[in-house]
Short mmCIF file of C-alpha atoms in Angstrom, two decimals:
data_model
loop_
_atom_site.label_atom_id
_atom_site.label_comp_id
_atom_site.label_asym_id
_atom_site.label_seq_id
_atom_site.Cartn_x
_atom_site.Cartn_y
_atom_site.Cartn_z
CA UNK A 421 0.00 0.00 0.00
CA UNK A 422 1.38 3.41 -0.97
CA UNK A 423 1.97 6.09 1.60
CA UNK A 424 -0.87 8.19 0.22
CA UNK A 425 -3.46 5.44 0.52
CA UNK A 426 -2.20 4.50 3.98
CA UNK A 427 -2.73 8.09 5.09
CA UNK A 428 -6.24 8.08 3.63
CA UNK A 429 -7.01 4.81 5.43
CA UNK A 430 -5.74 6.23 8.72
CA UNK A 431 -7.89 9.34 8.31
CA UNK A 432 -10.99 7.21 7.63
CA UNK A 433 -10.32 4.93 10.63
CA UNK A 434 -9.67 7.91 12.92
CA UNK A 435 -12.73 9.81 11.73
CA UNK A 436 -14.96 6.77 12.18
CA UNK A 437 -13.56 5.95 15.61
CA UNK A 438 -13.81 9.52 16.88
CA UNK A 439 -17.36 9.82 15.53
CA UNK A 440 -18.40 6.64 17.34
CA UNK A 441 -16.90 7.92 20.61
CA UNK A 442 -18.48 11.37 20.31
CA UNK A 443 -21.90 9.94 19.50
CA UNK A 444 -21.72 7.57 22.46
CA UNK A 445 -20.03 9.76 25.07
CA UNK A 446 -22.98 9.45 27.45
CA UNK A 447 -22.79 5.67 27.29
CA UNK A 448 -19.16 5.38 28.40
CA UNK A 449 -19.39 3.52 31.70
CA UNK A 450 -16.37 3.64 34.04
CA UNK A 451 -17.85 0.81 36.13
CA UNK A 452 -18.03 -1.48 33.09
CA UNK A 453 -14.45 -0.59 32.20
CA UNK A 454 -13.31 -1.41 35.73
CA UNK A 455 -15.08 -4.77 35.65
CA UNK A 456 -13.60 -5.63 32.26
CA UNK A 457 -10.04 -4.77 33.30
CA UNK A 458 -10.41 -6.51 36.66
CA UNK A 459 -11.57 -9.68 34.89
CA UNK A 460 -8.30 -9.75 32.90
CA UNK A 461 -6.37 -10.81 36.01
CA UNK A 462 -2.62 -10.34 35.83
CA UNK A 463 -2.99 -8.84 32.34
CA UNK A 464 -5.22 -6.11 33.74
CA UNK A 465 -2.57 -3.37 34.09
CA UNK A 466 -1.24 -3.86 30.55
CA UNK A 467 -4.77 -3.99 29.16
CA UNK A 468 -5.66 -0.79 31.02
CA UNK A 469 -2.64 1.07 29.57
CA UNK A 470 -3.58 -0.08 26.07
CA UNK A 471 -7.22 0.95 26.47
CA UNK A 472 -6.18 4.33 27.90
CA UNK A 473 -3.80 4.93 24.98
CA UNK A 474 -6.41 4.02 22.36
CA UNK A 475 -8.94 6.16 24.20
CA UNK A 476 -6.61 9.17 23.89
CA UNK A 477 -6.30 8.54 20.14
CA UNK A 478 -10.07 8.34 19.67
CA UNK A 479 -10.98 11.24 21.98
CA UNK A 480 -12.32 9.27 24.94
CA UNK A 481 -12.37 11.75 27.88
CA UNK A 482 -9.15 11.27 29.83
CA UNK A 483 -10.89 12.00 33.11
CA UNK A 484 -12.98 8.84 32.74
CA UNK A 485 -9.89 6.69 32.31
CA UNK A 486 -7.93 8.39 35.09
CA UNK A 487 -10.73 8.05 37.64
CA UNK A 488 -11.13 4.40 36.68
CA UNK A 489 -7.39 3.83 37.12
CA UNK A 490 -7.50 5.26 40.62
CA UNK A 491 -10.48 3.09 41.57
CA UNK A 492 -8.88 -0.05 40.12
CA UNK A 493 -5.25 0.23 41.15
CA UNK A 494 -5.09 2.70 44.04
CA UNK A 495 -3.26 6.02 44.30
CA UNK A 496 0.31 4.83 43.63
CA UNK A 497 -0.03 2.16 40.93
CA UNK A 498 -3.05 3.97 39.55
CA UNK A 499 -1.02 7.14 39.01
CA UNK A 500 1.80 5.24 37.31
CA UNK A 501 -0.54 3.30 35.03
CA UNK A 502 -2.63 6.37 34.21
CA UNK A 503 0.51 8.32 33.37
CA UNK A 504 1.82 5.48 31.20
CA UNK A 505 -1.47 5.18 29.31
CA UNK A 506 -1.87 8.94 28.85
CA UNK A 507 1.72 9.37 27.65
CA UNK A 508 1.47 6.44 25.24
CA UNK A 509 -1.83 7.75 23.88
CA UNK A 510 -0.50 11.28 23.54
CA UNK A 511 2.55 9.96 21.68
CA UNK A 512 0.48 7.81 19.34
CA UNK A 513 -1.79 10.74 18.45
CA UNK A 514 1.28 12.96 17.97
CA UNK A 515 2.84 10.42 15.57
CA UNK A 516 -0.40 9.88 13.65
CA UNK A 517 -0.84 13.62 13.10
CA UNK A 518 2.80 13.99 12.07
CA UNK A 519 2.55 11.13 9.58
CA UNK A 520 -0.77 12.18 8.08
CA UNK A 521 -0.58 15.94 7.82
CA UNK A 522 2.59 17.64 9.11
CA UNK A 523 4.22 17.98 5.66
CA UNK A 524 0.97 19.26 4.15
CA UNK A 525 0.53 21.84 6.92
CA UNK A 526 4.16 22.96 6.58
CA UNK A 527 3.60 23.63 2.85
CA UNK A 528 0.23 25.31 3.16
CA UNK A 529 0.49 27.23 6.44
CA UNK A 530 0.72 30.97 6.16
CA UNK A 531 -0.14 34.15 8.03
CA UNK A 532 -1.10 33.74 11.68
CA UNK A 533 -0.98 29.92 11.53
CA UNK A 534 2.60 29.93 10.25
CA UNK A 535 3.52 32.44 12.94
CA UNK A 536 1.95 30.26 15.61
CA UNK A 537 3.69 27.08 14.41
CA UNK A 538 7.03 28.86 14.21
CA UNK A 539 6.64 30.15 17.75
CA UNK A 540 5.68 26.73 19.11
CA UNK A 541 8.64 25.09 17.41
CA UNK A 542 11.02 27.74 18.75
CA UNK A 543 9.75 27.12 22.28
CA UNK A 544 9.98 23.34 21.82
CA UNK A 545 9.70 21.30 25.00
CA UNK A 546 9.02 24.47 27.00
CA UNK A 547 5.77 24.99 25.11
CA UNK A 548 4.79 21.36 25.73
CA UNK A 549 5.55 21.76 29.44
CA UNK A 550 3.53 24.96 29.66
CA UNK A 551 0.46 23.50 27.95
CA UNK A 552 0.57 20.32 30.03
CA UNK A 553 0.82 22.25 33.29
CA UNK A 554 -1.49 25.04 32.14
CA UNK A 555 -3.95 23.24 29.83
CA UNK A 556 -5.02 25.83 27.26
CA UNK A 557 -6.44 23.19 24.93
CA UNK A 558 -8.23 19.87 25.51
CA UNK A 559 -5.75 17.04 26.07
CA UNK A 560 -6.80 14.90 23.10
CA UNK A 561 -6.88 17.79 20.63
CA UNK A 562 -3.54 19.15 21.82
CA UNK A 563 -1.83 15.82 21.11
CA UNK A 564 -2.77 16.02 17.43
CA UNK A 565 -2.05 19.74 17.15
CA UNK A 566 1.50 19.36 18.46
CA UNK A 567 2.09 16.54 15.98
CA UNK A 568 1.75 19.11 13.19
CA UNK A 569 4.88 20.90 14.44
CA UNK A 570 8.53 19.85 14.26
CA UNK A 571 8.96 19.45 18.03
CA UNK A 572 11.28 16.42 18.57
CA UNK A 573 9.43 13.24 19.52
CA UNK A 574 11.60 12.34 22.52
CA UNK A 575 11.36 15.84 24.01
CA UNK A 576 7.59 15.80 23.48
CA UNK A 577 7.06 12.40 25.13
CA UNK A 578 9.35 13.02 28.12
CA UNK A 579 7.95 16.48 28.81
CA UNK A 580 4.41 15.16 28.50
CA UNK A 581 5.05 12.40 31.02
CA UNK A 582 6.76 14.66 33.55
CA UNK A 583 4.39 17.61 33.35
CA UNK A 584 1.20 15.56 33.39
CA UNK A 585 2.26 13.87 36.64
CA UNK A 586 0.69 16.42 39.07
CA UNK A 587 -2.71 16.23 37.40
CA UNK A 588 -2.51 12.45 37.06
CA UNK A 589 -1.82 12.10 40.78
CA UNK A 590 -4.70 14.38 41.76
CA UNK A 591 -7.36 12.77 39.57
CA UNK A 592 -6.16 9.26 40.30
CA UNK A 593 -6.57 9.97 43.99
CA UNK A 594 -10.08 11.25 43.36
CA UNK A 595 -10.93 7.92 41.72
CA UNK A 596 -9.40 6.07 44.64
CA UNK A 597 -11.35 8.24 47.12
CA UNK A 598 -14.57 7.46 45.28
CA UNK A 599 -13.94 3.73 45.57
CA UNK A 600 -13.15 4.15 49.28
CA UNK A 601 -16.37 6.10 49.80
CA UNK A 602 -18.43 3.34 48.21
CA UNK A 603 -16.67 0.66 50.28
CA UNK A 604 -16.96 2.67 53.53
CA UNK A 605 -14.44 2.59 56.38
CA UNK A 606 -12.82 4.80 58.97
CA UNK A 607 -10.47 6.57 56.54
CA UNK A 608 -13.11 7.77 54.08
CA UNK A 609 -13.16 11.38 55.33
CA UNK A 610 -9.38 11.59 55.46
CA UNK A 611 -9.07 10.19 51.93
CA UNK A 612 -11.68 12.62 50.61
CA UNK A 613 -9.91 15.58 52.21
CA UNK A 614 -6.60 14.55 50.66
CA UNK A 615 -8.29 14.25 47.26
CA UNK A 616 -9.79 17.74 47.61
CA UNK A 617 -6.41 19.13 48.65
CA UNK A 618 -4.72 17.63 45.58
CA UNK A 619 -7.40 19.05 43.28
CA UNK A 620 -6.99 22.48 44.86
CA UNK A 621 -3.22 22.29 44.34
CA UNK A 622 -3.66 21.37 40.66
CA UNK A 623 -6.17 24.20 40.20
CA UNK A 624 -3.64 26.67 41.63
CA UNK A 625 -0.76 25.29 39.54
CA UNK A 626 -1.57 27.18 36.29
CA UNK A 627 -1.38 30.56 38.04
CA UNK A 628 1.90 29.58 39.71
CA UNK A 629 3.42 28.43 36.42
CA UNK A 630 2.37 31.63 34.66
CA UNK A 631 3.94 33.73 37.41
CA UNK A 632 7.18 31.75 37.29
CA UNK A 633 7.30 31.72 33.51
CA UNK A 634 7.04 35.47 33.01
CA UNK A 635 8.44 37.01 29.82
CA UNK A 636 11.28 35.40 27.88
CA UNK A 637 13.55 38.17 29.18
CA UNK A 638 13.74 41.61 30.69
CA UNK A 639 15.65 44.40 28.99
CA UNK A 640 16.76 47.67 30.57
CA UNK A 641 16.09 50.92 28.74
CA UNK A 642 19.79 51.51 28.11
CA UNK A 643 20.22 48.01 26.67
CA UNK A 644 17.19 48.51 24.44
CA UNK A 645 18.71 51.73 23.12
CA UNK A 646 21.87 49.82 22.20
CA UNK A 647 19.87 47.09 20.48
CA UNK A 648 17.88 49.64 18.48
CA UNK A 649 21.12 51.02 17.10
CA UNK A 650 22.38 47.56 16.13
CA UNK A 651 22.10 45.65 12.90
CA UNK A 652 18.96 43.66 13.79
CA UNK A 653 16.90 45.93 16.06
CA UNK A 654 13.83 44.55 17.83
CA UNK A 655 10.33 45.74 17.05
CA UNK A 656 9.16 48.00 19.87
CA UNK A 657 5.50 47.35 20.71
CA UNK A 658 3.97 50.03 22.90
CA UNK A 659 0.87 48.62 24.64
CA UNK A 660 -0.38 51.93 26.08
CA UNK A 661 -3.45 53.70 24.78
CA UNK A 662 -3.16 56.27 21.95
CA UNK A 663 -3.47 59.20 24.37
CA UNK A 664 -0.53 57.96 26.43
CA UNK A 665 1.42 57.13 23.28
CA UNK A 666 1.22 60.79 22.22
CA UNK A 667 1.16 62.15 25.75
CA UNK A 668 3.68 63.52 28.23
CA UNK A 669 6.07 60.57 28.17
CA UNK A 670 5.97 60.38 24.39
CA UNK A 671 7.02 57.17 22.67
CA UNK A 672 10.09 55.47 21.29
CA UNK A 673 10.79 56.38 17.68
CA UNK A 674 9.43 53.72 15.34
CA UNK A 675 7.34 52.05 18.04
CA UNK A 676 4.22 50.14 17.03
CA UNK A 677 1.25 51.27 19.13
CA UNK A 678 -0.96 48.28 19.96
CA UNK A 679 -2.98 48.97 23.13
CA UNK A 680 -3.23 46.00 25.45
CA UNK A 681 -7.01 45.71 25.09
CA UNK A 682 -6.64 45.56 21.28
CA UNK A 683 -3.61 43.28 21.16
CA UNK A 684 -5.47 40.01 20.65
CA UNK A 685 -7.23 41.26 17.54
CA UNK A 686 -4.18 42.88 15.95
CA UNK A 687 -1.58 40.12 16.09
CA UNK A 688 -1.23 40.18 12.30
CA UNK A 689 0.38 43.63 12.57
CA UNK A 690 3.33 42.23 14.54
CA UNK A 691 6.28 40.94 12.44
CA UNK A 692 6.76 37.22 12.99
CA UNK A 693 10.46 37.06 12.16
CA UNK A 694 11.91 39.69 14.52
CA UNK A 695 12.35 39.92 18.30
CA UNK A 696 9.91 42.09 20.21
CA UNK A 697 10.43 44.64 22.99
CA UNK A 698 7.24 45.51 24.87
CA UNK A 699 6.85 48.83 26.63
CA UNK A 700 4.18 50.64 28.64
CA UNK A 701 4.31 53.36 31.30
CA UNK A 702 6.05 51.07 33.83
CA UNK A 703 6.15 47.39 32.91
CA UNK A 704 2.95 45.86 34.30
CA UNK A 705 0.88 45.99 31.13
CA UNK A 706 3.92 44.93 29.10
CA UNK A 707 4.28 41.84 31.28
CA UNK A 708 0.64 40.91 30.67
CA UNK A 709 1.12 41.46 26.94
CA UNK A 710 4.26 39.30 26.95
CA UNK A 711 2.33 36.38 28.43
CA UNK A 712 -0.38 36.76 25.79
CA UNK A 713 2.11 36.87 22.94
CA UNK A 714 4.05 33.85 24.17
CA UNK A 715 0.88 31.77 24.33
CA UNK A 716 0.16 32.88 20.75
CA UNK A 717 3.49 31.59 19.49
CA UNK A 718 5.82 34.62 19.58
CA UNK A 719 9.13 33.18 20.89
CA UNK A 720 11.35 36.26 21.35
CA UNK A 721 9.53 38.66 23.63
CA UNK A 722 11.30 41.05 26.00
CA UNK A 723 9.74 43.45 28.50
CA UNK A 724 11.35 46.87 28.94
CA UNK A 725 12.01 47.16 32.66
CA UNK A 726 10.54 50.39 34.01
CA UNK A 727 8.85 51.15 30.67
CA UNK A 728 8.66 54.68 29.32
CA UNK A 729 9.22 56.08 32.82
CA UNK A 730 12.72 54.59 32.81
CA UNK A 731 13.26 55.51 29.16
CA UNK A 732 12.42 59.19 29.75
CA UNK A 733 14.48 59.27 32.93
CA UNK A 734 17.58 59.20 30.80
CA UNK A 735 18.25 55.46 30.80
CA UNK A 736 17.35 55.10 27.13
CA UNK A 737 17.37 57.29 24.06
CA UNK A 738 15.22 60.36 23.39
CA UNK A 739 11.59 59.55 22.65
CA UNK A 740 9.41 60.99 19.93
CA UNK A 741 5.93 62.42 19.85
CA UNK A 742 4.92 61.25 16.41
#
């Protein structure tokens, strides 16, 4: 069978399988899955990993599988088996997408899509880590989307396994707590409280990661002035409003004025192939803008420390007023 026909066959099989799952989502029964895996005896763990992996490929909700793993195997083995199944499934979906469509997307992508793919590839494993810890997209869809990039397979799989571990532990423990609640016992309340604590920690994790991640770099006003005089100057993006841009502090000559509240809708105005330097009055709005741009695939984003206040204080070059 030629490569073209094999790709067509894979697309048909995937489409049919995903359609069946989506049409029968309400009929997916974790209890039936648990009984089926338990009946497999010593082959149960391997069977569970395989089912989890295939479920990820065909868009079975990962939460169903993870809760079932906790109920079947407990918090420790359940976490390990859930993580193994989720990582294997994520890798299979990644490889399928890469085989079927990555070359086609690379040839056809343009505009904002090309900019996004370029930014994701430049970030590499860091982008994978960020999206696994701060899930911006559904797990199953993200696996296929990342397969359309040129992120290395090994980096993708390892980062996926490591960065999904906190969530896997929390949801596995919830499944275990549910089984304990049904069975009864003296430790039910304690187990439930631990499960709630883990869920709260996972819910807080995205905010913590975003705070730690910050912009790709900070740049002082004096350093920015030197870079602007160099051979490959950055694009200065001023995220203040038009009144401030033309106001008392003025603006840096050549700066692109994209107010923060308009940034999302004007990404096409930002050059995709040059580094960016973000500036506002201080640096608070610039920091927010940097986080937005990084999640949209811009890899080289610097925040001007102190903003136009520092620039006008003599640390940078003279500013203009249009």
